Amino acid sequence: MEGIGIDIGGSGVRIGRVDLGSGELLAPPLRLEHTTDTPAATILEGMTSALTSFPADLPIGVGFPGVVRGTVVETAPNLGPTWAGTDLAVVLNRPGLVLLNDADAAAVAEHRCGASVGELGTVMTITVGTGIGTTLHRDGVLVPNLELGLLAHPSRGGVIESHASGRARRQEGLSLTAWADRFQEALHLYEGWLNPDVIVVGGGITERWEEWAPHITTKADLRCAQHGPDAGLVGAALAALAL
Ligand code: BGC
């Protein structure tokens, strides 16, 4: 069976067809570019017209970088104020659409057919990109909208993701090992609060896993995500089948 996965990010939207059995992309995803200043309405118009080239009867899931409830966006910390209150199922005219946080979507992909397949106990999946996405599966059940990247950093001021995200690394010109020290701090906090058994790390930073992961120590079993940049898209499509 096939589904459509959509990943809404800070600089673009990716839409792809996914095999819901294997979690594989059936073709390279379509990409629509935007900036953090592009209004939600403009991005959604682009998505509506792009979706006309996809079959109308397939399950469709959307990963969004903020808190979501049902099919409505509540927050969009990296995309500006124009998203809050948007009902994606209504605006995109897809009544069966499933909406979930982008990191939650990535965690679904890793749990259904990636780095944490079959894991019970507490599995934390963390995505590192513009922000830090944090997610928990407990005995295979996802606890949505965790948002632990936005918790206050206990010693540096600001929130955790403003020090340990990919954007922080770029903005401050941090070397990979300097960033790894920041990420270690974040992991130490998360382990103290949640005591996960397994931690899966995803996002663009995993392309250089071999270089930074040896600098990280965790009590939990630390694993590299398997779906790379496609995790959010794939997981959204998988979640559309049954969350
Ligand atoms: C947002 C999260 C999102 C994460 C990764 C954070 O800034 O608050 O909702 O999952 O970025 O995109």
PDB file of C-alpha atoms and ligand atoms in Angstrom:
ATOM      1  CA  MET A   1       0.000   0.000   0.000  1.00  0.00           C
ATOM      2  CA  GLU A   2       1.078   3.519  -0.745  1.00  0.00           C
ATOM      3  CA  GLY A   3       0.713   6.886   1.027  1.00  0.00           C
ATOM      4  CA  ILE A   4       1.722  10.505   0.635  1.00  0.00           C
ATOM      5  CA  GLY A   5       4.127  12.022   3.154  1.00  0.00           C
ATOM      6  CA  ILE A   6       4.672  15.758   3.509  1.00  0.00           C
ATOM      7  CA  ASP A   7       7.444  17.349   5.530  1.00  0.00           C
ATOM      8  CA  ILE A   8       7.107  21.065   6.224  1.00  0.00           C
ATOM      9  CA  GLY A   9      10.458  22.574   7.203  1.00  0.00           C
ATOM     10  CA  GLY A  10      12.009  25.997   7.735  1.00  0.00           C
ATOM     11  CA  SER A  11      13.202  26.391   4.140  1.00  0.00           C
ATOM     12  CA  GLY A  12      10.909  24.156   2.135  1.00  0.00           C
ATOM     13  CA  VAL A  13       8.165  21.572   1.873  1.00  0.00           C
ATOM     14  CA  ARG A  14       8.850  18.066   0.574  1.00  0.00           C
ATOM     15  CA  ILE A  15       6.094  15.843  -0.728  1.00  0.00           C
ATOM     16  CA  GLY A  16       6.672  12.198  -1.603  1.00  0.00           C
ATOM     17  CA  ARG A  17       5.001   8.872  -2.263  1.00  0.00           C
ATOM     18  CA  VAL A  18       5.909   6.222   0.284  1.00  0.00           C
ATOM     19  CA  ASP A  19       5.523   2.448   0.331  1.00  0.00           C
ATOM     20  CA  LEU A  20       3.699   1.962   3.627  1.00  0.00           C
ATOM     21  CA  GLY A  21       5.000  -1.571   4.052  1.00  0.00           C
ATOM     22  CA  SER A  22       8.723  -0.908   3.714  1.00  0.00           C
ATOM     23  CA  GLY A  23       8.834   2.833   4.470  1.00  0.00           C
ATOM     24  CA  GLU A  24      10.715   3.410   1.200  1.00  0.00           C
ATOM     25  CA  LEU A  25      10.221   6.426  -1.004  1.00  0.00           C
ATOM     26  CA  LEU A  26       8.728   5.407  -4.357  1.00  0.00           C
ATOM     27  CA  ALA A  27      10.190   8.407  -6.194  1.00  0.00           C
ATOM     28  CA  PRO A  28      12.362  11.399  -5.317  1.00  0.00           C
ATOM     29  CA  PRO A  29      10.197  13.861  -3.336  1.00  0.00           C
ATOM     30  CA  LEU A  30       8.909  17.074  -4.843  1.00  0.00           C
ATOM     31  CA  ARG A  31      10.396  20.144  -3.157  1.00  0.00           C
ATOM     32  CA  LEU A  32       8.787  23.561  -2.771  1.00  0.00           C
ATOM     33  CA  GLU A  33      11.069  26.308  -1.456  1.00  0.00           C
ATOM     34  CA  HIS A  34      10.105  29.006   1.039  1.00  0.00           C
ATOM     35  CA  THR A  35      11.725  31.198   3.665  1.00  0.00           C
ATOM     36  CA  THR A  36      10.836  31.652   7.323  1.00  0.00           C
ATOM     37  CA  ASP A  37       9.059  34.886   6.275  1.00  0.00           C
ATOM     38  CA  THR A  38       6.782  33.259   3.680  1.00  0.00           C
ATOM     39  CA  PRO A  39       3.175  33.471   4.963  1.00  0.00           C
ATOM     40  CA  ALA A  40       1.374  30.221   5.690  1.00  0.00           C
ATOM     41  CA  ALA A  41      -1.274  31.022   3.056  1.00  0.00           C
ATOM     42  CA  THR A  42       1.356  31.227   0.275  1.00  0.00           C
ATOM     43  CA  ILE A  43       3.002  27.947   1.324  1.00  0.00           C
ATOM     44  CA  LEU A  44      -0.377  26.234   1.538  1.00  0.00           C
ATOM     45  CA  GLU A  45      -1.373  27.487  -1.936  1.00  0.00           C
ATOM     46  CA  GLY A  46       1.822  25.950  -3.309  1.00  0.00           C
ATOM     47  CA  MET A  47       1.079  22.677  -1.515  1.00  0.00           C
ATOM     48  CA  THR A  48      -2.505  22.610  -2.795  1.00  0.00           C
ATOM     49  CA  SER A  49      -1.398  22.973  -6.375  1.00  0.00           C
ATOM     50  CA  ALA A  50       1.484  20.468  -5.970  1.00  0.00           C
ATOM     51  CA  LEU A  51      -0.952  17.902  -4.544  1.00  0.00           C
ATOM     52  CA  THR A  52      -3.001  17.939  -7.748  1.00  0.00           C
ATOM     53  CA  SER A  53      -0.220  15.840  -9.303  1.00  0.00           C
ATOM     54  CA  PHE A  54      -0.635  13.143  -6.614  1.00  0.00           C
ATOM     55  CA  PRO A  55      -3.494  10.620  -6.472  1.00  0.00           C
ATOM     56  CA  ALA A  56      -6.403  12.027  -4.429  1.00  0.00           C
ATOM     57  CA  ASP A  57      -7.353   8.770  -2.725  1.00  0.00           C
ATOM     58  CA  LEU A  58      -4.083   7.907  -0.937  1.00  0.00           C
ATOM     59  CA  PRO A  59      -3.622   8.290   2.836  1.00  0.00           C
ATOM     60  CA  ILE A  60      -1.798  11.538   3.487  1.00  0.00           C
ATOM     61  CA  GLY A  61       0.293  12.548   6.505  1.00  0.00           C
ATOM     62  CA  VAL A  62       1.997  15.846   7.283  1.00  0.00           C
ATOM     63  CA  GLY A  63       4.912  16.499   9.649  1.00  0.00           C
ATOM     64  CA  PHE A  64       4.956  20.056  10.997  1.00  0.00           C
ATOM     65  CA  PRO A  65       7.679  21.804  13.064  1.00  0.00           C
ATOM     66  CA  GLY A  66       5.538  22.819  16.029  1.00  0.00           C
ATOM     67  CA  VAL A  67       2.773  21.661  18.350  1.00  0.00           C
ATOM     68  CA  VAL A  68      -0.255  20.253  16.549  1.00  0.00           C
ATOM     69  CA  ARG A  69      -3.609  19.033  17.811  1.00  0.00           C
ATOM     70  CA  GLY A  70      -5.776  16.957  15.525  1.00  0.00           C
ATOM     71  CA  THR A  71      -5.292  18.611  12.143  1.00  0.00           C
ATOM     72  CA  VAL A  72      -4.753  22.103  13.573  1.00  0.00           C
ATOM     73  CA  VAL A  73      -1.393  23.835  14.033  1.00  0.00           C
ATOM     74  CA  GLU A  74      -0.961  25.388  17.483  1.00  0.00           C
ATOM     75  CA  THR A  75       2.604  26.721  17.360  1.00  0.00           C
ATOM     76  CA  ALA A  76       5.270  27.259  14.709  1.00  0.00           C
ATOM     77  CA  PRO A  77       8.362  28.571  16.502  1.00  0.00           C
ATOM     78  CA  ASN A  78      10.531  28.534  13.374  1.00  0.00           C
ATOM     79  CA  LEU A  79       7.924  29.551  10.790  1.00  0.00           C
ATOM     80  CA  GLY A  80       6.397  32.726  12.188  1.00  0.00           C
ATOM     81  CA  PRO A  81       2.990  33.721  13.502  1.00  0.00           C
ATOM     82  CA  THR A  82       0.846  33.063  10.405  1.00  0.00           C
ATOM     83  CA  TRP A  83       0.376  29.327  11.075  1.00  0.00           C
ATOM     84  CA  ALA A  84      -1.343  29.200  14.468  1.00  0.00           C
ATOM     85  CA  GLY A  85      -4.942  28.005  14.151  1.00  0.00           C
ATOM     86  CA  THR A  86      -4.529  26.674  10.594  1.00  0.00           C
ATOM     87  CA  ASP A  87      -6.503  23.482   9.982  1.00  0.00           C
ATOM     88  CA  LEU A  88      -4.482  21.673   7.337  1.00  0.00           C
ATOM     89  CA  ALA A  89      -7.209  19.148   6.522  1.00  0.00           C
ATOM     90  CA  VAL A  90      -9.586  22.019   5.730  1.00  0.00           C
ATOM     91  CA  VAL A  91      -7.148  24.269   3.871  1.00  0.00           C
ATOM     92  CA  LEU A  92      -5.708  21.426   1.773  1.00  0.00           C
ATOM     93  CA  ASN A  93      -9.191  19.923   1.348  1.00  0.00           C
ATOM     94  CA  ARG A  94      -8.048  16.464   2.501  1.00  0.00           C
ATOM     95  CA  PRO A  95     -10.524  15.439   5.226  1.00  0.00           C
ATOM     96  CA  GLY A  96      -8.606  12.251   6.128  1.00  0.00           C
ATOM     97  CA  LEU A  97      -5.249  14.020   6.496  1.00  0.00           C
ATOM     98  CA  VAL A  98      -3.164  13.153   9.573  1.00  0.00           C
ATOM     99  CA  LEU A  99      -1.022  15.905  11.081  1.00  0.00           C
ATOM    100  CA  LEU A 100       1.814  15.342  13.522  1.00  0.00           C
ATOM    101  CA  ASN A 101       4.867  17.134  14.823  1.00  0.00           C
ATOM    102  CA  ASP A 102       7.826  16.713  12.425  1.00  0.00           C
ATOM    103  CA  ALA A 103      10.068  15.058  15.013  1.00  0.00           C
ATOM    104  CA  ASP A 104       7.209  12.776  16.055  1.00  0.00           C
ATOM    105  CA  ALA A 105       6.867  11.830  12.385  1.00  0.00           C
ATOM    106  CA  ALA A 106      10.600  11.016  12.177  1.00  0.00           C
ATOM    107  CA  ALA A 107      10.281   8.931  15.354  1.00  0.00           C
ATOM    108  CA  VAL A 108       7.382   6.976  13.833  1.00  0.00           C
ATOM    109  CA  ALA A 109       9.564   6.163  10.806  1.00  0.00           C
ATOM    110  CA  GLU A 110      12.435   4.983  12.995  1.00  0.00           C
ATOM    111  CA  HIS A 111      10.162   2.958  15.247  1.00  0.00           C
ATOM    112  CA  ARG A 112       8.160   1.298  12.463  1.00  0.00           C
ATOM    113  CA  CYS A 113      11.029   0.566  10.091  1.00  0.00           C
ATOM    114  CA  GLY A 114      14.291   2.115  11.231  1.00  0.00           C
ATOM    115  CA  ALA A 115      16.716   2.312  14.145  1.00  0.00           C
ATOM    116  CA  SER A 116      14.281   1.430  16.949  1.00  0.00           C
ATOM    117  CA  VAL A 117      12.052  -1.233  15.391  1.00  0.00           C
ATOM    118  CA  GLY A 118      10.492  -3.471  18.034  1.00  0.00           C
ATOM    119  CA  GLU A 119      12.000  -1.501  20.943  1.00  0.00           C
ATOM    120  CA  LEU A 120       9.824  -1.410  24.032  1.00  0.00           C
ATOM    121  CA  GLY A 121      10.696   0.557  27.164  1.00  0.00           C
ATOM    122  CA  THR A 122      11.399   4.270  26.709  1.00  0.00           C
ATOM    123  CA  VAL A 123      12.791   5.327  23.342  1.00  0.00           C
ATOM    124  CA  MET A 124      13.729   8.960  22.811  1.00  0.00           C
ATOM    125  CA  THR A 125      14.192  10.083  19.204  1.00  0.00           C
ATOM    126  CA  ILE A 126      15.846  13.479  18.783  1.00  0.00           C
ATOM    127  CA  THR A 127      16.121  15.373  15.495  1.00  0.00           C
ATOM    128  CA  VAL A 128      18.793  18.005  15.065  1.00  0.00           C
ATOM    129  CA  GLY A 129      18.175  20.682  12.447  1.00  0.00           C
ATOM    130  CA  THR A 130      16.951  24.273  12.584  1.00  0.00           C
ATOM    131  CA  GLY A 131      15.488  23.332  15.957  1.00  0.00           C
ATOM    132  CA  ILE A 132      15.815  20.319  18.231  1.00  0.00           C
ATOM    133  CA  GLY A 133      12.892  17.930  17.919  1.00  0.00           C
ATOM    134  CA  THR A 134      12.306  15.668  20.907  1.00  0.00           C
ATOM    135  CA  THR A 135      10.054  12.626  21.012  1.00  0.00           C
ATOM    136  CA  LEU A 136       9.222   9.684  23.232  1.00  0.00           C
ATOM    137  CA  HIS A 137       7.880   6.224  22.522  1.00  0.00           C
ATOM    138  CA  ARG A 138       6.924   4.283  25.635  1.00  0.00           C
ATOM    139  CA  ASP A 139       6.303   0.571  25.009  1.00  0.00           C
ATOM    140  CA  GLY A 140       5.749   1.434  21.356  1.00  0.00           C
ATOM    141  CA  VAL A 141       3.249   4.234  22.015  1.00  0.00           C
ATOM    142  CA  LEU A 142       4.169   7.760  20.968  1.00  0.00           C
ATOM    143  CA  VAL A 143       3.717  10.612  23.460  1.00  0.00           C
ATOM    144  CA  PRO A 144       3.239  13.583  21.093  1.00  0.00           C
ATOM    145  CA  ASN A 145       4.352  17.233  21.153  1.00  0.00           C
ATOM    146  CA  LEU A 146       7.121  16.933  23.727  1.00  0.00           C
ATOM    147  CA  GLU A 147       8.944  20.165  22.712  1.00  0.00           C
ATOM    148  CA  LEU A 148      11.911  19.683  25.049  1.00  0.00           C
ATOM    149  CA  GLY A 149      14.122  21.737  22.741  1.00  0.00           C
ATOM    150  CA  LEU A 150      12.229  24.750  24.022  1.00  0.00           C
ATOM    151  CA  LEU A 151      12.933  24.173  27.710  1.00  0.00           C
ATOM    152  CA  ALA A 152      15.159  26.720  29.436  1.00  0.00           C
ATOM    153  CA  HIS A 153      18.855  25.841  29.377  1.00  0.00           C
ATOM    154  CA  PRO A 154      19.876  25.652  33.053  1.00  0.00           C
ATOM    155  CA  SER A 155      23.254  27.358  32.692  1.00  0.00           C
ATOM    156  CA  ARG A 156      23.576  29.120  29.313  1.00  0.00           C
ATOM    157  CA  GLY A 157      20.349  31.156  29.274  1.00  0.00           C
ATOM    158  CA  GLY A 158      17.764  30.901  26.501  1.00  0.00           C
ATOM    159  CA  VAL A 159      16.313  27.545  25.482  1.00  0.00           C
ATOM    160  CA  ILE A 160      18.180  24.284  24.902  1.00  0.00           C
ATOM    161  CA  GLU A 161      17.805  24.323  21.105  1.00  0.00           C
ATOM    162  CA  SER A 162      19.271  27.823  20.873  1.00  0.00           C
ATOM    163  CA  HIS A 163      22.600  26.268  21.994  1.00  0.00           C
ATOM    164  CA  ALA A 164      22.544  22.726  20.607  1.00  0.00           C
ATOM    165  CA  SER A 165      20.662  22.851  17.267  1.00  0.00           C
ATOM    166  CA  GLY A 166      22.150  22.826  13.790  1.00  0.00           C
ATOM    167  CA  ARG A 167      21.185  26.478  13.481  1.00  0.00           C
ATOM    168  CA  ALA A 168      23.110  27.334  16.684  1.00  0.00           C
ATOM    169  CA  ARG A 169      26.122  25.536  15.243  1.00  0.00           C
ATOM    170  CA  ARG A 170      25.912  27.538  11.995  1.00  0.00           C
ATOM    171  CA  GLN A 171      25.225  30.889  13.638  1.00  0.00           C
ATOM    172  CA  GLU A 172      28.041  30.536  16.160  1.00  0.00           C
ATOM    173  CA  GLY A 173      30.445  28.889  13.698  1.00  0.00           C
ATOM    174  CA  LEU A 174      30.944  25.932  16.074  1.00  0.00           C
ATOM    175  CA  SER A 175      33.237  23.089  15.065  1.00  0.00           C
ATOM    176  CA  LEU A 176      31.626  19.670  15.077  1.00  0.00           C
ATOM    177  CA  THR A 177      33.285  18.755  18.362  1.00  0.00           C
ATOM    178  CA  ALA A 178      32.298  22.069  19.984  1.00  0.00           C
ATOM    179  CA  TRP A 179      28.729  21.398  18.863  1.00  0.00           C
ATOM    180  CA  ALA A 180      28.983  17.815  20.185  1.00  0.00           C
ATOM    181  CA  ASP A 181      29.832  19.249  23.629  1.00  0.00           C
ATOM    182  CA  ARG A 182      26.650  21.335  23.473  1.00  0.00           C
ATOM    183  CA  PHE A 183      24.630  18.329  22.368  1.00  0.00           C
ATOM    184  CA  GLN A 184      26.145  16.266  25.178  1.00  0.00           C
ATOM    185  CA  GLU A 185      24.827  18.850  27.649  1.00  0.00           C
ATOM    186  CA  ALA A 186      21.338  18.545  26.148  1.00  0.00           C
ATOM    187  CA  LEU A 187      21.460  14.742  26.242  1.00  0.00           C
ATOM    188  CA  HIS A 188      22.616  14.832  29.848  1.00  0.00           C
ATOM    189  CA  LEU A 189      19.577  16.958  30.763  1.00  0.00           C
ATOM    190  CA  TYR A 190      17.172  14.731  28.822  1.00  0.00           C
ATOM    191  CA  GLU A 191      18.611  11.578  30.371  1.00  0.00           C
ATOM    192  CA  GLY A 192      18.288  13.108  33.836  1.00  0.00           C
ATOM    193  CA  TRP A 193      14.612  13.888  33.248  1.00  0.00           C
ATOM    194  CA  LEU A 194      13.426  10.900  31.254  1.00  0.00           C
ATOM    195  CA  ASN A 195      15.865   7.997  31.699  1.00  0.00           C
ATOM    196  CA  PRO A 196      15.339   6.611  28.194  1.00  0.00           C
ATOM    197  CA  ASP A 197      16.578   3.111  27.366  1.00  0.00           C
ATOM    198  CA  VAL A 198      17.407   4.029  23.771  1.00  0.00           C
ATOM    199  CA  ILE A 199      18.217   7.386  22.176  1.00  0.00           C
ATOM    200  CA  VAL A 200      17.976   7.671  18.378  1.00  0.00           C
ATOM    201  CA  VAL A 201      19.467  10.804  16.814  1.00  0.00           C
ATOM    202  CA  GLY A 202      18.312  11.999  13.387  1.00  0.00           C
ATOM    203  CA  GLY A 203      18.562  15.047  11.151  1.00  0.00           C
ATOM    204  CA  GLY A 204      21.283  16.371   8.843  1.00  0.00           C
ATOM    205  CA  ILE A 205      23.951  16.144  11.559  1.00  0.00           C
ATOM    206  CA  THR A 206      23.881  12.346  11.274  1.00  0.00           C
ATOM    207  CA  GLU A 207      25.675  12.598   7.907  1.00  0.00           C
ATOM    208  CA  ARG A 208      28.811  13.142  10.027  1.00  0.00           C
ATOM    209  CA  TRP A 209      27.868  10.654  12.787  1.00  0.00           C
ATOM    210  CA  GLU A 210      31.282   8.945  12.773  1.00  0.00           C
ATOM    211  CA  GLU A 211      32.982  12.256  13.529  1.00  0.00           C
ATOM    212  CA  TRP A 212      30.898  13.452  16.486  1.00  0.00           C
ATOM    213  CA  ALA A 213      29.197  10.419  18.027  1.00  0.00           C
ATOM    214  CA  PRO A 214      32.449   9.116  19.630  1.00  0.00           C
ATOM    215  CA  HIS A 215      32.494  12.358  21.682  1.00  0.00           C
ATOM    216  CA  ILE A 216      29.101  11.591  23.228  1.00  0.00           C
ATOM    217  CA  THR A 217      28.478   9.475  26.323  1.00  0.00           C
ATOM    218  CA  THR A 218      24.988   8.343  27.298  1.00  0.00           C
ATOM    219  CA  LYS A 219      23.583   5.806  29.729  1.00  0.00           C
ATOM    220  CA  ALA A 220      21.020   4.916  27.064  1.00  0.00           C
ATOM    221  CA  ASP A 221      21.898   2.930  23.963  1.00  0.00           C
ATOM    222  CA  LEU A 222      22.740   5.706  21.441  1.00  0.00           C
ATOM    223  CA  ARG A 223      21.783   4.998  17.815  1.00  0.00           C
ATOM    224  CA  CYS A 224      21.946   6.803  14.478  1.00  0.00           C
ATOM    225  CA  ALA A 225      18.595   7.244  12.701  1.00  0.00           C
ATOM    226  CA  GLN A 226      18.263   5.233   9.506  1.00  0.00           C
ATOM    227  CA  HIS A 227      15.955   7.401   7.414  1.00  0.00           C
ATOM    228  CA  GLY A 228      18.196  10.491   7.146  1.00  0.00           C
ATOM    229  CA  PRO A 229      16.491  13.600   5.786  1.00  0.00           C
ATOM    230  CA  ASP A 230      13.474  11.563   4.628  1.00  0.00           C
ATOM    231  CA  ALA A 231      12.434  10.437   8.125  1.00  0.00           C
ATOM    232  CA  GLY A 232       9.788  13.130   8.675  1.00  0.00           C
ATOM    233  CA  LEU A 233       8.199  12.587   5.287  1.00  0.00           C
ATOM    234  CA  VAL A 234       8.236   8.798   5.556  1.00  0.00           C
ATOM    235  CA  GLY A 235       6.940   8.798   9.136  1.00  0.00           C
ATOM    236  CA  ALA A 236       4.115  11.197   8.289  1.00  0.00           C
ATOM    237  CA  ALA A 237       2.948   8.863   5.521  1.00  0.00           C
ATOM    238  CA  LEU A 238       3.212   5.834   7.842  1.00  0.00           C
ATOM    239  CA  ALA A 239       1.265   7.661  10.561  1.00  0.00           C
ATOM    240  CA  ALA A 240      -1.499   8.404   8.058  1.00  0.00           C
ATOM    241  CA  LEU A 241      -2.185   4.684   7.796  1.00  0.00           C
ATOM    242  CA  ALA A 242      -2.754   4.261  11.536  1.00  0.00           C
ATOM    243  CA  LEU A 243      -1.260   6.358  14.332  1.00  0.00           C
TER     244      LEU A 243
HETATM  245  C1  BGC B   1      10.014  22.968  17.366  1.00  0.00           C
HETATM  246  C2  BGC B   1       9.581  21.534  17.342  1.00  0.00           C
HETATM  247  C3  BGC B   1      10.188  20.815  16.150  1.00  0.00           C
HETATM  248  C4  BGC B   1      11.686  21.008  16.136  1.00  0.00           C
HETATM  249  C5  BGC B   1      12.322  20.354  14.919  1.00  0.00           C
HETATM  250  C6  BGC B   1      11.523  23.061  17.279  1.00  0.00           C
HETATM  251  O1  BGC B   1      11.896  24.405  17.194  1.00  0.00           O
HETATM  252  O2  BGC B   1       9.588  23.589  18.567  1.00  0.00           O
HETATM  253  O3  BGC B   1       8.178  21.449  17.274  1.00  0.00           O
HETATM  254  O4  BGC B   1       9.869  19.461  16.210  1.00  0.00           O
HETATM  255  O5  BGC B   1      11.996  22.381  16.127  1.00  0.00           O
HETATM  256  O6  BGC B   1      11.840  20.892  13.737  1.00  0.00           O
END
